[in-house]
mmCIF file of C-alpha atoms in Angstrom:
data_model
loop_
_atom_site.group_PDB
_atom_site.id
_atom_site.type_symbol
_atom_site.label_atom_id
_atom_site.label_comp_id
_atom_site.label_asym_id
_atom_site.label_seq_id
_atom_site.Cartn_x
_atom_site.Cartn_y
_atom_site.Cartn_z
ATOM 1 C CA MET B 1 -0.060 -0.041 -0.161
ATOM 2 C CA ARG B 2 1.239 3.314 -1.003
ATOM 3 C CA THR B 3 2.033 5.804 1.744
ATOM 4 C CA MET B 4 0.184 9.280 1.769
ATOM 5 C CA PRO B 5 2.435 11.885 0.560
ATOM 6 C CA ARG B 6 4.489 14.212 3.312
ATOM 7 C CA GLY B 7 3.070 17.301 1.819
ATOM 8 C CA VAL B 8 -0.416 16.033 2.398
ATOM 9 C CA TRP B 9 0.268 15.553 5.920
ATOM 10 C CA LEU B 10 2.039 18.670 6.349
ATOM 11 C CA LEU B 11 -1.065 20.786 4.713
ATOM 12 C CA GLY B 12 -3.323 18.709 6.864
ATOM 13 C CA LEU B 13 -1.118 19.926 10.130
ATOM 14 C CA VAL B 14 -1.121 23.630 8.648
ATOM 15 C CA SER B 15 -5.126 23.515 8.324
ATOM 16 C CA LEU B 16 -5.445 21.513 12.096
ATOM 17 C CA PHE B 17 -3.789 24.750 13.933
ATOM 18 C CA MET B 18 -5.487 27.407 11.729
ATOM 19 C CA ASP B 19 -8.767 25.262 12.686
ATOM 20 C CA VAL B 20 -7.727 25.211 16.294
ATOM 21 C CA SER B 21 -7.695 29.286 16.377
ATOM 22 C CA SER B 22 -10.604 29.568 14.132
ATOM 23 C CA GLU B 23 -12.625 27.521 16.048
ATOM 24 C CA MET B 24 -11.679 28.931 19.628
ATOM 25 C CA ILE B 25 -13.276 32.100 18.240
ATOM 26 C CA HIS B 26 -15.971 30.675 16.300
ATOM 27 C CA ALA B 27 -17.008 28.529 19.325
ATOM 28 C CA VAL B 28 -17.577 31.495 21.774
ATOM 29 C CA LEU B 29 -18.107 34.354 19.055
ATOM 30 C CA PRO B 30 -22.204 34.180 18.931
ATOM 31 C CA LEU B 31 -22.130 34.278 22.458
ATOM 32 C CA PHE B 32 -20.092 37.321 22.395
ATOM 33 C CA VAL B 33 -21.918 38.937 19.473
ATOM 34 C CA VAL B 34 -25.567 37.721 20.483
ATOM 35 C CA GLY B 35 -24.593 38.016 24.578
ATOM 36 C CA THR B 36 -22.086 40.517 25.049
ATOM 37 C CA LEU B 37 -22.382 42.998 22.175
ATOM 38 C CA GLY B 38 -26.502 42.478 22.163
ATOM 39 C CA ALA B 39 -26.973 41.329 18.431
ATOM 40 C CA SER B 40 -29.596 39.746 16.987
ATOM 41 C CA ALA B 41 -29.594 36.175 15.428
ATOM 42 C CA ALA B 42 -30.602 37.767 12.113
ATOM 43 C CA ASN B 43 -27.556 39.874 12.616
ATOM 44 C CA LEU B 44 -25.576 36.827 13.444
ATOM 45 C CA GLY B 45 -27.121 35.142 10.396
ATOM 46 C CA LEU B 46 -25.825 37.949 8.087
ATOM 47 C CA ILE B 47 -22.313 38.341 9.531
ATOM 48 C CA GLU B 48 -21.859 34.497 9.010
ATOM 49 C CA GLY B 49 -23.527 33.924 5.624
ATOM 50 C CA LEU B 50 -21.568 37.445 4.413
ATOM 51 C CA ALA B 51 -18.480 36.368 5.862
ATOM 52 C CA GLU B 52 -18.509 32.642 4.375
ATOM 53 C CA ALA B 53 -19.541 34.129 1.145
ATOM 54 C CA THR B 54 -16.613 36.645 1.005
ATOM 55 C CA ALA B 55 -14.241 33.661 1.525
ATOM 56 C CA GLN B 56 -15.865 31.785 -1.271
ATOM 57 C CA ILE B 57 -15.743 34.589 -3.825
ATOM 58 C CA ALA B 58 -11.956 35.052 -3.024
ATOM 59 C CA LYS B 59 -11.227 31.656 -3.810
ATOM 60 C CA VAL B 60 -12.152 32.052 -7.349
ATOM 61 C CA PHE B 61 -9.516 34.532 -7.714
ATOM 62 C CA SER B 62 -6.820 33.013 -6.211
ATOM 63 C CA GLY B 63 -7.592 29.454 -7.826
ATOM 64 C CA THR B 64 -7.455 30.967 -11.344
ATOM 65 C CA LEU B 65 -4.115 33.243 -10.284
ATOM 66 C CA SER B 66 -2.708 29.946 -9.136
ATOM 67 C CA ASP B 67 -3.165 28.239 -12.431
ATOM 68 C CA ARG B 68 -2.015 31.496 -14.411
ATOM 69 C CA TRP B 69 0.856 31.844 -12.241
ATOM 70 C CA GLN B 70 2.262 28.063 -12.091
ATOM 71 C CA SER B 71 2.704 28.674 -8.497
ATOM 72 C CA ARG B 72 -0.052 27.876 -5.328
ATOM 73 C CA LYS B 73 1.946 27.833 -2.069
ATOM 74 C CA TRP B 74 2.468 31.536 -1.542
ATOM 75 C CA LEU B 75 -0.954 32.291 -2.535
ATOM 76 C CA ALA B 76 -1.966 29.870 0.421
ATOM 77 C CA PHE B 77 0.814 31.537 2.372
ATOM 78 C CA ALA B 78 -0.538 34.849 1.837
ATOM 79 C CA GLY B 79 -4.048 33.579 2.896
ATOM 80 C CA TYR B 80 -3.127 32.041 6.127
ATOM 81 C CA GLY B 81 -1.071 35.114 7.243
ATOM 82 C CA LEU B 82 -3.766 37.345 6.421
ATOM 83 C CA ALA B 83 -6.202 35.231 8.866
ATOM 84 C CA ALA B 84 -3.328 35.442 11.707
ATOM 85 C CA VAL B 85 -2.804 39.016 11.368
ATOM 86 C CA VAL B 86 -6.583 40.182 11.706
ATOM 87 C CA LYS B 87 -7.264 37.315 14.643
ATOM 88 C CA PRO B 88 -6.421 40.264 17.133
ATOM 89 C CA LEU B 89 -9.440 42.101 16.065
ATOM 90 C CA PHE B 90 -11.972 39.647 17.316
ATOM 91 C CA PRO B 91 -10.910 40.653 21.206
ATOM 92 C CA LEU B 92 -10.598 44.264 20.265
ATOM 93 C CA ALA B 93 -14.046 44.625 18.564
ATOM 94 C CA GLY B 94 -16.746 46.736 20.799
ATOM 95 C CA SER B 95 -19.645 46.405 18.363
ATOM 96 C CA ALA B 96 -21.185 43.963 15.763
ATOM 97 C CA GLY B 97 -19.972 46.066 13.046
ATOM 98 C CA ALA B 98 -16.656 45.426 14.117
ATOM 99 C CA VAL B 99 -16.836 41.795 14.506
ATOM 100 C CA PHE B 100 -18.208 41.785 11.017
ATOM 101 C CA VAL B 101 -14.869 43.458 9.921
ATOM 102 C CA ALA B 102 -13.006 41.066 11.449
ATOM 103 C CA ARG B 103 -14.934 38.144 10.038
ATOM 104 C CA PHE B 104 -14.785 39.537 6.875
ATOM 105 C CA LEU B 105 -11.063 40.354 6.581
ATOM 106 C CA ASP B 106 -10.502 36.589 8.244
ATOM 107 C CA ARG B 107 -12.664 35.156 5.662
ATOM 108 C CA ILE B 108 -11.057 36.694 2.897
ATOM 109 C CA GLY B 109 -7.594 35.361 4.296
ATOM 110 C CA LYS B 110 -9.738 31.606 4.113
ATOM 111 C CA GLY B 111 -10.733 32.236 0.255
ATOM 112 C CA ILE B 112 -7.122 33.398 -0.559
ATOM 113 C CA ARG B 113 -5.647 30.189 0.812
ATOM 114 C CA GLY B 114 -8.440 27.371 0.094
ATOM 115 C CA ALA B 115 -8.232 26.927 -3.769
ATOM 116 C CA PRO B 116 -4.296 26.794 -4.103
ATOM 117 C CA ARG B 117 -4.258 24.439 -0.924
ATOM 118 C CA ASP B 118 -6.613 21.936 -2.292
ATOM 119 C CA ALA B 119 -5.207 22.283 -5.772
ATOM 120 C CA MET B 120 -1.589 21.468 -4.376
ATOM 121 C CA ILE B 121 -2.962 18.434 -2.529
ATOM 122 C CA ALA B 122 -4.761 17.525 -5.914
ATOM 123 C CA ASP B 123 -1.304 18.006 -7.602
ATOM 124 C CA MET B 124 0.612 15.718 -4.953
ATOM 125 C CA THR B 125 -1.816 12.891 -4.891
ATOM 126 C CA PRO B 126 -2.202 9.788 -7.436
ATOM 127 C CA PRO B 127 -6.008 10.218 -8.851
ATOM 128 C CA ASP B 128 -6.556 6.576 -6.826
ATOM 129 C CA MET B 129 -5.656 8.390 -3.687
ATOM 130 C CA ARG B 130 -7.593 11.499 -3.511
ATOM 131 C CA GLY B 131 -10.495 10.165 -1.564
ATOM 132 C CA ALA B 132 -8.304 9.460 0.932
ATOM 133 C CA ALA B 133 -5.901 12.669 0.760
ATOM 134 C CA PHE B 134 -8.768 15.030 0.833
ATOM 135 C CA GLY B 135 -10.233 12.920 3.745
ATOM 136 C CA LEU B 136 -7.109 13.145 5.727
ATOM 137 C CA ARG B 137 -6.465 16.869 5.014
ATOM 138 C CA GLN B 138 -10.504 17.343 6.200
ATOM 139 C CA SER B 139 -9.615 14.461 9.207
ATOM 140 C CA LEU B 140 -6.761 17.092 10.535
ATOM 141 C CA ASP B 141 -8.455 20.393 9.854
ATOM 142 C CA THR B 142 -11.246 18.908 12.102
ATOM 143 C CA ILE B 143 -9.229 17.810 15.111
ATOM 144 C CA GLY B 144 -8.296 21.175 15.134
ATOM 145 C CA ALA B 145 -12.279 22.258 14.927
ATOM 146 C CA PHE B 146 -12.897 19.980 18.049
ATOM 147 C CA ALA B 147 -9.523 20.688 19.836
ATOM 148 C CA GLY B 148 -10.254 24.423 19.712
ATOM 149 C CA PRO B 149 -13.655 24.449 21.363
ATOM 150 C CA LEU B 150 -12.006 21.752 23.921
ATOM 151 C CA ILE B 151 -9.176 24.619 24.819
ATOM 152 C CA ALA B 152 -11.934 27.460 24.293
ATOM 153 C CA MET B 153 -14.045 25.979 27.344
ATOM 154 C CA ALA B 154 -10.849 25.238 29.589
ATOM 155 C CA ALA B 155 -9.990 28.737 29.115
ATOM 156 C CA MET B 156 -13.343 29.744 29.742
ATOM 157 C CA ALA B 157 -13.359 27.627 33.006
ATOM 158 C CA PHE B 158 -9.516 29.055 33.908
ATOM 159 C CA TYR B 159 -10.791 32.802 33.000
ATOM 160 C CA ALA B 160 -14.136 32.858 34.448
ATOM 161 C CA ALA B 161 -15.966 33.005 31.267
ATOM 162 C CA ASP B 162 -13.907 36.135 30.266
ATOM 163 C CA LEU B 163 -14.713 35.811 26.204
ATOM 164 C CA ARG B 164 -12.159 38.537 25.437
ATOM 165 C CA THR B 165 -9.453 36.466 26.788
ATOM 166 C CA VAL B 166 -10.279 33.431 24.768
ATOM 167 C CA LEU B 167 -10.806 35.333 21.853
ATOM 168 C CA TRP B 168 -6.795 36.565 22.364
ATOM 169 C CA LEU B 169 -5.510 33.014 22.980
ATOM 170 C CA GLY B 170 -6.838 31.967 19.452
ATOM 171 C CA VAL B 171 -4.411 34.071 18.013
ATOM 172 C CA VAL B 172 -1.367 31.649 18.955
ATOM 173 C CA PRO B 173 -2.226 28.402 16.866
ATOM 174 C CA ALA B 174 -2.733 30.675 14.021
ATOM 175 C CA LEU B 175 0.926 31.598 14.215
ATOM 176 C CA LEU B 176 1.734 28.198 14.338
ATOM 177 C CA SER B 177 0.255 27.196 10.909
ATOM 178 C CA VAL B 178 1.713 30.162 9.066
ATOM 179 C CA ALA B 179 5.468 28.873 10.267
ATOM 180 C CA ILE B 180 4.511 25.432 9.056
ATOM 181 C CA LEU B 181 3.262 26.331 5.662
ATOM 182 C CA GLY B 182 6.120 28.993 5.127
ATOM 183 C CA PHE B 183 9.295 26.867 6.438
ATOM 184 C CA LEU B 184 8.357 22.953 5.693
ATOM 185 C CA VAL B 185 5.942 22.727 2.724
ATOM 186 C CA ARG B 186 7.512 22.446 -0.679
ATOM 187 C CA GLU B 187 5.369 22.945 -3.405
ATOM 188 C CA PRO B 188 5.275 19.914 -6.348
ATOM 189 C CA GLU B 189 6.561 20.589 -9.562
ATOM 190 C CA ARG B 190 3.811 21.451 -12.215
ATOM 191 C CA VAL B 191 3.775 19.364 -15.607
ATOM 192 C CA ALA B 192 0.411 19.694 -16.955
ATOM 193 C CA THR B 193 -0.222 22.779 -18.917
ATOM 194 C CA GLY B 194 -3.545 23.609 -21.044
ATOM 195 C CA PRO B 195 -3.733 25.433 -24.521
ATOM 196 C CA ARG B 196 -4.369 29.207 -23.026
ATOM 197 C CA LYS B 197 -3.530 30.709 -19.807
ATOM 198 C CA PRO B 198 -6.909 30.375 -17.393
ATOM 199 C CA GLY B 199 -8.995 33.910 -16.905
ATOM 200 C CA PHE B 200 -12.170 34.978 -15.462
ATOM 201 C CA ASP B 201 -14.129 34.226 -18.674
ATOM 202 C CA LEU B 202 -16.435 31.718 -20.746
ATOM 203 C CA ALA B 203 -13.860 30.107 -22.491
ATOM 204 C CA THR B 204 -12.162 28.936 -19.073
ATOM 205 C CA ALA B 205 -15.537 27.968 -18.056
ATOM 206 C CA ARG B 206 -16.267 25.796 -21.077
ATOM 207 C CA GLN B 207 -12.725 24.118 -20.323
ATOM 208 C CA LEU B 208 -13.772 22.776 -16.953
ATOM 209 C CA GLY B 209 -16.502 20.505 -18.656
ATOM 210 C CA ARG B 210 -19.985 19.087 -17.802
ATOM 211 C CA GLY B 211 -19.200 16.998 -14.822
ATOM 212 C CA PHE B 212 -17.505 19.895 -13.101
ATOM 213 C CA TRP B 213 -20.736 21.778 -13.508
ATOM 214 C CA ILE B 214 -22.568 19.057 -12.220
ATOM 215 C CA VAL B 215 -20.897 18.279 -9.295
ATOM 216 C CA THR B 216 -20.652 22.326 -8.408
ATOM 217 C CA GLY B 217 -24.615 22.623 -8.907
ATOM 218 C CA LEU B 218 -25.206 19.784 -6.477
ATOM 219 C CA ALA B 219 -22.564 21.710 -3.862
ATOM 220 C CA GLY B 220 -24.673 24.574 -3.923
ATOM 221 C CA LEU B 221 -27.768 22.651 -3.398
ATOM 222 C CA ILE B 222 -26.414 21.107 -0.393
ATOM 223 C CA MET B 223 -25.065 24.138 1.045
ATOM 224 C CA LEU B 224 -28.729 25.503 0.892
ATOM 225 C CA ALA B 225 -29.937 23.239 2.867
ATOM 226 C CA ARG B 226 -26.690 23.534 5.516
ATOM 227 C CA PHE B 227 -26.584 27.055 7.115
ATOM 228 C CA SER B 228 -23.852 27.892 9.172
ATOM 229 C CA GLU B 229 -22.857 26.035 12.555
ATOM 230 C CA ALA B 230 -22.959 29.031 14.612
ATOM 231 C CA PHE B 231 -26.829 28.085 14.751
ATOM 232 C CA LEU B 232 -25.843 24.926 16.656
ATOM 233 C CA VAL B 233 -24.101 27.254 19.126
ATOM 234 C CA LEU B 234 -27.318 29.091 19.556
ATOM 235 C CA LYS B 235 -29.392 26.201 19.557
ATOM 236 C CA ALA B 236 -27.518 24.664 22.801
ATOM 237 C CA GLN B 237 -27.568 28.442 24.512
ATOM 238 C CA ASP B 238 -31.651 27.831 23.700
ATOM 239 C CA GLN B 239 -31.366 24.734 25.267
ATOM 240 C CA GLY B 240 -30.408 26.112 28.376
ATOM 241 C CA LEU B 241 -26.739 24.977 28.678
ATOM 242 C CA ALA B 242 -24.512 27.488 30.427
ATOM 243 C CA ASN B 243 -22.206 29.749 28.540
ATOM 244 C CA GLN B 244 -19.440 27.625 29.756
ATOM 245 C CA TRP B 245 -20.685 24.282 28.037
ATOM 246 C CA VAL B 246 -22.137 25.743 25.103
ATOM 247 C CA PRO B 247 -18.619 25.127 23.127
ATOM 248 C CA LEU B 248 -19.205 21.362 23.658
ATOM 249 C CA VAL B 249 -21.545 21.176 20.910
ATOM 250 C CA MET B 250 -18.677 22.089 18.516
ATOM 251 C CA VAL B 251 -16.436 19.562 20.151
ATOM 252 C CA VAL B 252 -18.767 16.759 19.341
ATOM 253 C CA MET B 253 -19.821 18.001 15.889
ATOM 254 C CA SER B 254 -16.130 18.087 14.924
ATOM 255 C CA LEU B 255 -14.917 15.131 16.615
ATOM 256 C CA VAL B 256 -17.860 12.686 14.727
ATOM 257 C CA TYR B 257 -16.645 14.958 11.411
ATOM 258 C CA SER B 258 -12.784 14.277 11.975
ATOM 259 C CA VAL B 259 -13.406 10.473 12.791
ATOM 260 C CA ALA B 260 -15.642 10.102 9.653
ATOM 261 C CA ALA B 261 -13.859 11.885 7.199
ATOM 262 C CA TYR B 262 -10.679 10.025 6.329
ATOM 263 C CA PRO B 263 -12.237 6.449 6.441
ATOM 264 C CA ALA B 264 -15.154 8.122 3.828
ATOM 265 C CA GLY B 265 -12.496 9.066 1.658
ATOM 266 C CA VAL B 266 -10.834 5.485 1.572
ATOM 267 C CA LEU B 267 -14.216 4.045 1.030
ATOM 268 C CA ALA B 268 -15.065 6.413 -1.455
ATOM 269 C CA ASP B 269 -11.548 5.435 -3.349
ATOM 270 C CA ARG B 270 -12.771 1.826 -3.204
ATOM 271 C CA TRP B 271 -16.493 1.970 -3.964
ATOM 272 C CA GLY B 272 -17.360 4.909 -5.428
ATOM 273 C CA ARG B 273 -18.319 8.284 -3.938
ATOM 274 C CA LYS B 274 -21.678 9.193 -4.983
ATOM 275 C CA GLY B 275 -23.495 6.416 -2.614
ATOM 276 C CA LEU B 276 -21.614 8.052 0.155
ATOM 277 C CA LEU B 277 -22.595 11.247 -0.632
ATOM 278 C CA LEU B 278 -25.992 10.424 -0.889
ATOM 279 C CA ALA B 279 -26.032 8.645 2.623
ATOM 280 C CA GLY B 280 -24.495 11.826 4.014
ATOM 281 C CA LEU B 281 -27.287 14.115 2.718
ATOM 282 C CA GLY B 282 -29.835 11.354 4.535
ATOM 283 C CA LEU B 283 -28.249 12.006 7.740
ATOM 284 C CA LEU B 284 -28.597 15.692 7.308
ATOM 285 C CA VAL B 285 -32.101 15.369 7.061
ATOM 286 C CA ALA B 286 -32.175 13.386 10.265
ATOM 287 C CA ALA B 287 -29.908 15.655 12.240
ATOM 288 C CA ASP B 288 -32.207 18.674 11.176
ATOM 289 C CA LEU B 289 -35.185 16.691 12.260
ATOM 290 C CA VAL B 290 -34.078 15.829 15.440
ATOM 291 C CA LEU B 291 -32.543 19.397 16.293
ATOM 292 C CA GLY B 292 -35.830 20.851 15.310
ATOM 293 C CA VAL B 293 -38.515 18.348 16.736
ATOM 294 C CA VAL B 294 -36.831 16.142 19.780
ATOM 295 C CA PRO B 295 -36.428 18.241 23.268
ATOM 296 C CA GLY B 296 -33.565 17.577 25.769
ATOM 297 C CA THR B 297 -29.961 17.942 25.738
ATOM 298 C CA GLY B 298 -29.599 14.340 24.917
ATOM 299 C CA ALA B 299 -31.539 15.148 21.501
ATOM 300 C CA LEU B 300 -29.340 18.226 21.072
ATOM 301 C CA PHE B 301 -26.211 16.281 21.249
ATOM 302 C CA ALA B 302 -27.680 13.200 19.183
ATOM 303 C CA GLY B 303 -28.410 15.928 16.526
ATOM 304 C CA VAL B 304 -25.271 17.348 16.593
ATOM 305 C CA ALA B 305 -23.408 14.321 16.024
ATOM 306 C CA LEU B 306 -25.176 13.254 12.900
ATOM 307 C CA TRP B 307 -24.366 16.675 11.854
ATOM 308 C CA GLY B 308 -20.779 16.185 12.213
ATOM 309 C CA LEU B 309 -20.868 12.125 10.473
ATOM 310 C CA HIS B 310 -23.083 14.385 7.567
ATOM 311 C CA MET B 311 -20.134 16.528 7.217
ATOM 312 C CA GLY B 312 -17.756 13.611 7.439
ATOM 313 C CA LEU B 313 -19.480 12.013 4.387
ATOM 314 C CA THR B 314 -19.838 14.566 1.920
ATOM 315 C CA GLN B 315 -17.320 17.637 2.409
ATOM 316 C CA GLY B 316 -13.930 15.687 1.546
ATOM 317 C CA ILE B 317 -15.734 13.534 -1.103
ATOM 318 C CA LEU B 318 -17.519 16.972 -2.872
ATOM 319 C CA THR B 319 -13.753 18.012 -3.287
ATOM 320 C CA ALA B 320 -12.453 14.848 -4.454
ATOM 321 C CA LEU B 321 -15.380 14.866 -7.224
ATOM 322 C CA VAL B 322 -14.056 18.389 -8.365
ATOM 323 C CA ALA B 323 -10.465 17.004 -8.507
ATOM 324 C CA ASP B 324 -12.080 13.945 -10.295
ATOM 325 C CA HIS B 325 -13.687 16.297 -13.128
ATOM 326 C CA VAL B 326 -11.290 19.161 -13.535
ATOM 327 C CA PRO B 327 -8.321 19.436 -15.877
ATOM 328 C CA ALA B 328 -4.996 19.444 -14.159
ATOM 329 C CA HIS B 329 -3.892 22.919 -15.474
ATOM 330 C CA LEU B 330 -7.345 24.264 -14.180
ATOM 331 C CA ARG B 331 -7.499 22.693 -10.838
ATOM 332 C CA GLY B 332 -7.057 26.146 -9.006
ATOM 333 C CA THR B 333 -9.941 27.729 -11.327
ATOM 334 C CA GLY B 334 -12.296 24.760 -10.796
ATOM 335 C CA PHE B 335 -11.586 24.843 -7.071
ATOM 336 C CA GLY B 336 -12.340 28.559 -6.689
ATOM 337 C CA LEU B 337 -15.747 28.385 -8.830
ATOM 338 C CA PHE B 338 -16.751 25.305 -6.626
ATOM 339 C CA ASN B 339 -16.092 27.210 -3.795
ATOM 340 C CA LEU B 340 -17.752 30.486 -5.100
ATOM 341 C CA VAL B 341 -20.951 28.685 -5.656
ATOM 342 C CA SER B 342 -21.028 26.950 -2.459
ATOM 343 C CA GLY B 343 -20.310 30.186 -0.559
ATOM 344 C CA VAL B 344 -23.213 32.110 -1.975
ATOM 345 C CA ALA B 345 -25.415 29.341 -1.363
ATOM 346 C CA LEU B 346 -23.954 29.440 2.434
ATOM 347 C CA LEU B 347 -24.898 33.023 2.583
ATOM 348 C CA ILE B 348 -28.452 32.761 1.371
ATOM 349 C CA ALA B 349 -29.116 29.689 3.961
ATOM 350 C CA SER B 350 -27.483 31.501 6.632
ATOM 351 C CA LEU B 351 -29.330 34.950 6.475
ATOM 352 C CA GLY B 352 -32.529 32.803 5.709
ATOM 353 C CA ALA B 353 -31.725 30.931 8.908
ATOM 354 C CA GLY B 354 -31.462 33.570 10.738
ATOM 355 C CA MET B 355 -34.452 35.469 9.713
ATOM 356 C CA ILE B 356 -36.294 32.531 10.388
ATOM 357 C CA TRP B 357 -34.823 31.953 14.019
ATOM 358 C CA ASP B 358 -36.461 35.443 14.964
ATOM 359 C CA ARG B 359 -39.614 35.519 13.749
ATOM 360 C CA PHE B 360 -40.279 31.678 14.121
ATOM 361 C CA GLY B 361 -37.688 30.106 16.585
ATOM 362 C CA PRO B 362 -34.966 27.211 16.354
ATOM 363 C CA GLY B 363 -37.445 24.555 15.635
ATOM 364 C CA ALA B 364 -38.858 26.179 12.843
ATOM 365 C CA THR B 365 -35.377 26.657 11.380
ATOM 366 C CA PHE B 366 -33.906 23.260 11.489
ATOM 367 C CA LEU B 367 -37.133 22.092 9.964
ATOM 368 C CA THR B 368 -36.872 24.135 7.105
ATOM 369 C CA GLY B 369 -33.229 22.792 6.805
ATOM 370 C CA ALA B 370 -34.485 19.058 7.140
ATOM 371 C CA GLY B 371 -36.904 20.143 3.925
ATOM 372 C CA LEU B 372 -34.429 21.127 1.956
ATOM 373 C CA ALA B 373 -31.607 18.645 2.998
ATOM 374 C CA ALA B 374 -34.514 16.287 1.865
ATOM 375 C CA VAL B 375 -34.781 18.097 -1.525
ATOM 376 C CA ALA B 376 -31.030 18.002 -2.021
ATOM 377 C CA LEU B 377 -31.037 14.181 -1.652
ATOM 378 C CA ILE B 378 -33.860 13.759 -4.044
ATOM 379 C CA VAL B 379 -31.943 15.485 -6.478
ATOM 380 C CA SER B 380 -28.753 14.469 -6.336
ATOM 381 C CA GLY B 381 -30.282 11.141 -6.392
ATOM 382 C CA GLY B 382 -31.895 11.794 -9.803
ATOM 383 C CA VAL B 383 -28.320 13.099 -11.124
ATOM 384 C CA ALA B 384 -26.658 9.985 -10.054
ATOM 385 C CA ALA B 385 -29.153 7.943 -11.804
ATOM 386 C CA GLY B 386 -29.003 10.328 -14.805
ATOM 387 C CA GLU B 387 -24.940 10.245 -15.382
ATOM 388 C CA LYS B 388 -24.826 6.717 -14.953
ATOM 389 C CA ASN B 389 -27.825 5.970 -17.707
ATOM 390 C CA HIS B 390 -25.736 8.990 -19.659
ATOM 391 C CA ALA B 391 -21.998 7.071 -19.267
ATOM 392 C CA ALA B 392 -24.108 3.726 -20.439
ATOM 393 C CA GLN B 393 -25.231 5.073 -23.917
ATOM 394 C CA ARG B 394 -22.032 6.751 -24.201
ATOM 395 C CA ASP B 395 -20.469 3.522 -23.695
ATOM 396 C CA LYS B 396 -22.384 1.210 -26.222
ATOM 397 C CA PRO B 397 -21.107 0.324 -29.552
#
């Protein structure tokens, strides 16, 4: 059995430390925005949705530039570096508007780094290992995602629930992430070239191919059904958990996500990607139903765990599907456009979730998510069947 390339492990560690930082902040930020700063759930949804959409839009430009310049590492470094530099703005914020500025700049950094990093992983990895490679990176990233809230909980206990101090501590792992990328990661040589340099035009879009656009459209539909995880944190607070224990929901979600992502990638390489993707969508329907209908703390954590399992079965597989369908010389562009569509959908979903939450409450929010996830499941199943029939017709002599 071949070993995973060293660069994939290092990029996974880069993601791990940056996610420790981001999730330390994200685990307490809804409490900080709604509780300390007095903003509404709709304002939180707007902040989260716009911030994430900004990240995905930035990925288009950084991905295409990495294809044009034949270099990915230093664009990724710029993105991670920007995210590290702006982290102190969170504890310094005195209003929801200041938090928005910090989230906006932080997510620009995420957007700059995301597509070049994913394209580097695709460049480093043989096609029959891509599911495992993206699953491994996602698992390491998600280890950071549950370590961050755990550290945040410990810090809140030690510092008497001082949210600003917790936000300050989140700066340190971001700096470690940037150091690993700058000093240890080596970018692979690029040998694949296309007939023309990619640009922001229709000719480049057509080169990406039909399969890429089908995957991207499905990802957008899935993201409409899955709003920001900030609403899981608000659900925990609404359930009556003390602020000190609220980050535990992100720990549970991220732990399940981390454990599931790598095995899901390995299974996708062996058995195919589409069946696992459909199973993941079924889990999202179940998670929303539990969170929207079933009362009690046990149901809260069961729903959160199902949400994390959904993430583990879908996120790495969607990324691997993009790598499968994009020409080598357009990988950065493909990942950028894929994330743009996903980000716009997430903006719409998070803003809508916040408005439903304020008007009708958390139950209606999650039930709406369950309905949209069911639609995504039906459409994805139909597309998968259509693609199978299309391939069979194409292969007939």
